[in-house]
């Protein structure tokens, strides 16, 4: 007893609200799933780096067929995705997941109602209006959807904004993980900005800007002088083989996603 | 306090070694005790430009490996009393360099010299990294063309992130831009980038502009730093560069097209 009381505590158990990616499984056909996953990941080979991923099984809960989780987990691990557990699914599927060593995420009633409200608000504010401070600030409801719950947006902004005040030069890559990224100096060709949230560049932007890197479709990009090589939001990207459109070239611009279309608008004052 | 200056560029063939030779010679001519180190292990060139290749017995790798003393490897310049050259090894490769060895050499040199000029190899690999790691100041040599500017940008990024000063969170390496092989006429015709174009991208202070000239090749082939050439605008530009570096207030020359004199114009001179 005395040993136990005098010893330093060896561990603590705490709850943590961490951003998690969900992989929505839409089929039980393993070959099809693997093929499409491989194709998708070949576009961004470094995207996953032992990233924990939750398998979302709601879409296949009604299907009788099971999934070979062991096989799927090792397949995912080879591609940098570390399956942490499952959410949704039929009892049989969940039991199979447990057998394969996966954790079970409880089916919390979805925050769908709240999400819908948020979607609506986005459809209003999402279109270009001069970016006021209020708009850039994240509404509190986003913060609440951070927990790995059913229907939550993947990897929402969580951490304080990352601010870079020196030139970002060719070959440099800056990643604002789970955060917005603000750059106050030039971003040169061959440099890469990545943020899970929004990206702001208050100077010439000549490199690549990848906002909503983990699939946040509401992420936006604001640049003071648009000369970018590549712009991307939630995986929808645009390159400028024939040059940047005249109306925004070298000018302040605002980039957001409408459906799966990347929209570039001039910032008019 | 001795200063370590790296002459670097990322891209090859832009004039790093030419600049290292003339810059260190210029510093020595102004009365500073100067040593210039060739970090291009395996592709030894500086000694050729300095015209001391026949006097190379030992090299930097021998010193790093503790086979000889530093004094034995230093070669006294044939023109300047204040200038010494530490040659690279021709037979080894960059992996023969190591951080402790280079630091030991630099610390020893700092006791004797005012300026230590490090001639970096091209690229961003280990040799270039070794040349820049201990730098206090950097001369970024850039040609007026996009690939050279892009590579200089990359080197600036590495200096800002990986140099010893950056790693230790001290005051950053002081960066100077040197544009070489500049032809104002072609820049005005938009055939090459202008100094303003380059500065717009790199955003570091301009220390000098060296005009394109045949005298650079002549000087190299005769084993004499071009700064010694009589009646050469390149030599003047390098002397200006050295002057500005040590604090002279000199305007940047050779950036505007040469105005044709009245007679020349009359006679249709070109």
PDB file of N, CA, C and O in Angstrom, chain A residues 169-172 186 188-190 206 229, chain B residues 150 153-154 156-157 200-204:
ATOM      1  N   UNK A 169       8.997  30.333 -49.004  1.00  0.00           N
ATOM      2  CA  UNK A 169       9.797  30.198 -50.208  1.00  0.00           C
ATOM      3  C   UNK A 169       9.614  28.841 -50.865  1.00  0.00           C
ATOM      4  O   UNK A 169       9.086  27.919 -50.263  1.00  0.00           O
ATOM      5  N   UNK A 170      10.097  28.764 -52.104  1.00  0.00           N
ATOM      6  CA  UNK A 170       9.910  27.547 -52.878  1.00  0.00           C
ATOM      7  C   UNK A 170      10.449  26.337 -52.104  1.00  0.00           C
ATOM      8  O   UNK A 170      11.490  26.429 -51.464  1.00  0.00           O
ATOM      9  N   UNK A 171       9.707  25.259 -52.138  1.00  0.00           N
ATOM     10  CA  UNK A 171      10.135  24.058 -51.435  1.00  0.00           C
ATOM     11  C   UNK A 171       9.670  24.001 -49.990  1.00  0.00           C
ATOM     12  O   UNK A 171       9.731  22.955 -49.357  1.00  0.00           O
ATOM     13  N   UNK A 172       9.205  25.117 -49.455  1.00  0.00           N
ATOM     14  CA  UNK A 172       8.731  25.100 -48.074  1.00  0.00           C
ATOM     15  C   UNK A 172       7.274  24.686 -48.046  1.00  0.00           C
ATOM     16  O   UNK A 172       6.506  25.028 -48.943  1.00  0.00           O
ATOM     17  N   UNK A 186       5.006  37.259 -48.691  1.00  0.00           N
ATOM     18  CA  UNK A 186       4.779  36.597 -49.976  1.00  0.00           C
ATOM     19  C   UNK A 186       4.897  35.078 -49.867  1.00  0.00           C
ATOM     20  O   UNK A 186       5.635  34.547 -49.042  1.00  0.00           O
ATOM     21  N   UNK A 188       5.944  32.215 -52.465  1.00  0.00           N
ATOM     22  CA  UNK A 188       6.527  32.117 -53.796  1.00  0.00           C
ATOM     23  C   UNK A 188       6.148  30.824 -54.507  1.00  0.00           C
ATOM     24  O   UNK A 188       5.721  29.852 -53.872  1.00  0.00           O
ATOM     25  N   UNK A 189       6.340  30.815 -55.811  1.00  0.00           N
ATOM     26  CA  UNK A 189       6.070  29.632 -56.616  1.00  0.00           C
ATOM     27  C   UNK A 189       6.838  28.447 -56.044  1.00  0.00           C
ATOM     28  O   UNK A 189       7.979  28.591 -55.632  1.00  0.00           O
ATOM     29  N   UNK A 190       6.172  27.306 -55.988  1.00  0.00           N
ATOM     30  CA  UNK A 190       6.827  26.121 -55.464  1.00  0.00           C
ATOM     31  C   UNK A 190       6.677  25.963 -53.957  1.00  0.00           C
ATOM     32  O   UNK A 190       7.115  24.972 -53.389  1.00  0.00           O
ATOM     33  N   UNK A 206       1.842  33.026 -54.849  1.00  0.00           N
ATOM     34  CA  UNK A 206       2.293  32.427 -56.111  1.00  0.00           C
ATOM     35  C   UNK A 206       2.435  30.916 -56.021  1.00  0.00           C
ATOM     36  O   UNK A 206       2.753  30.258 -56.995  1.00  0.00           O
ATOM     37  N   UNK A 229      -0.326  28.819 -58.194  1.00  0.00           N
ATOM     38  CA  UNK A 229      -0.127  27.688 -59.108  1.00  0.00           C
ATOM     39  C   UNK A 229      -1.296  26.719 -58.987  1.00  0.00           C
ATOM     40  O   UNK A 229      -1.693  26.083 -59.948  1.00  0.00           O
TER      41      UNK A 229
ATOM     42  N   UNK B 150      14.293  30.914 -58.823  1.00  0.00           N
ATOM     43  CA  UNK B 150      13.550  29.887 -58.083  1.00  0.00           C
ATOM     44  C   UNK B 150      14.480  29.137 -57.121  1.00  0.00           C
ATOM     45  O   UNK B 150      14.160  28.900 -55.959  1.00  0.00           O
ATOM     46  N   UNK B 153      15.486  31.203 -54.209  1.00  0.00           N
ATOM     47  CA  UNK B 153      14.366  31.258 -53.268  1.00  0.00           C
ATOM     48  C   UNK B 153      14.390  30.036 -52.345  1.00  0.00           C
ATOM     49  O   UNK B 153      14.195  30.136 -51.137  1.00  0.00           O
ATOM     50  N   UNK B 154      14.669  28.893 -52.968  1.00  0.00           N
ATOM     51  CA  UNK B 154      14.736  27.650 -52.201  1.00  0.00           C
ATOM     52  C   UNK B 154      15.854  27.712 -51.160  1.00  0.00           C
ATOM     53  O   UNK B 154      15.672  27.335 -50.006  1.00  0.00           O
ATOM     54  N   UNK B 156      17.166  30.369 -49.846  1.00  0.00           N
ATOM     55  CA  UNK B 156      16.791  31.314 -48.787  1.00  0.00           C
ATOM     56  C   UNK B 156      15.878  30.645 -47.762  1.00  0.00           C
ATOM     57  O   UNK B 156      15.998  30.879 -46.558  1.00  0.00           O
ATOM     58  N   UNK B 157      14.983  29.806 -48.262  1.00  0.00           N
ATOM     59  CA  UNK B 157      14.098  29.072 -47.363  1.00  0.00           C
ATOM     60  C   UNK B 157      14.880  28.142 -46.447  1.00  0.00           C
ATOM     61  O   UNK B 157      14.604  28.041 -45.250  1.00  0.00           O
ATOM     62  N   UNK B 200      11.503  41.503 -56.579  1.00  0.00           N
ATOM     63  CA  UNK B 200      10.079  41.341 -56.297  1.00  0.00           C
ATOM     64  C   UNK B 200       9.796  39.932 -55.766  1.00  0.00           C
ATOM     65  O   UNK B 200       8.929  39.729 -54.927  1.00  0.00           O
ATOM     66  N   UNK B 201      10.552  38.964 -56.264  1.00  0.00           N
ATOM     67  CA  UNK B 201      10.341  37.584 -55.831  1.00  0.00           C
ATOM     68  C   UNK B 201      11.131  37.264 -54.563  1.00  0.00           C
ATOM     69  O   UNK B 201      10.599  36.703 -53.613  1.00  0.00           O
ATOM     70  N   UNK B 202      12.402  37.645 -54.540  1.00  0.00           N
ATOM     71  CA  UNK B 202      13.254  37.208 -53.428  1.00  0.00           C
ATOM     72  C   UNK B 202      13.128  38.096 -52.188  1.00  0.00           C
ATOM     73  O   UNK B 202      13.314  37.624 -51.067  1.00  0.00           O
ATOM     74  N   UNK B 203      12.829  39.359 -52.390  1.00  0.00           N
ATOM     75  CA  UNK B 203      12.601  40.283 -51.265  1.00  0.00           C
ATOM     76  C   UNK B 203      13.729  40.319 -50.253  1.00  0.00           C
ATOM     77  O   UNK B 203      13.503  40.253 -49.048  1.00  0.00           O
ATOM     78  N   UNK B 204      14.956  40.377 -50.740  1.00  0.00           N
ATOM     79  CA  UNK B 204      16.086  40.598 -49.837  1.00  0.00           C
ATOM     80  C   UNK B 204      16.890  41.777 -50.387  1.00  0.00           C
ATOM     81  O   UNK B 204      16.805  42.071 -51.565  1.00  0.00           O
TER      82      UNK B 204
END
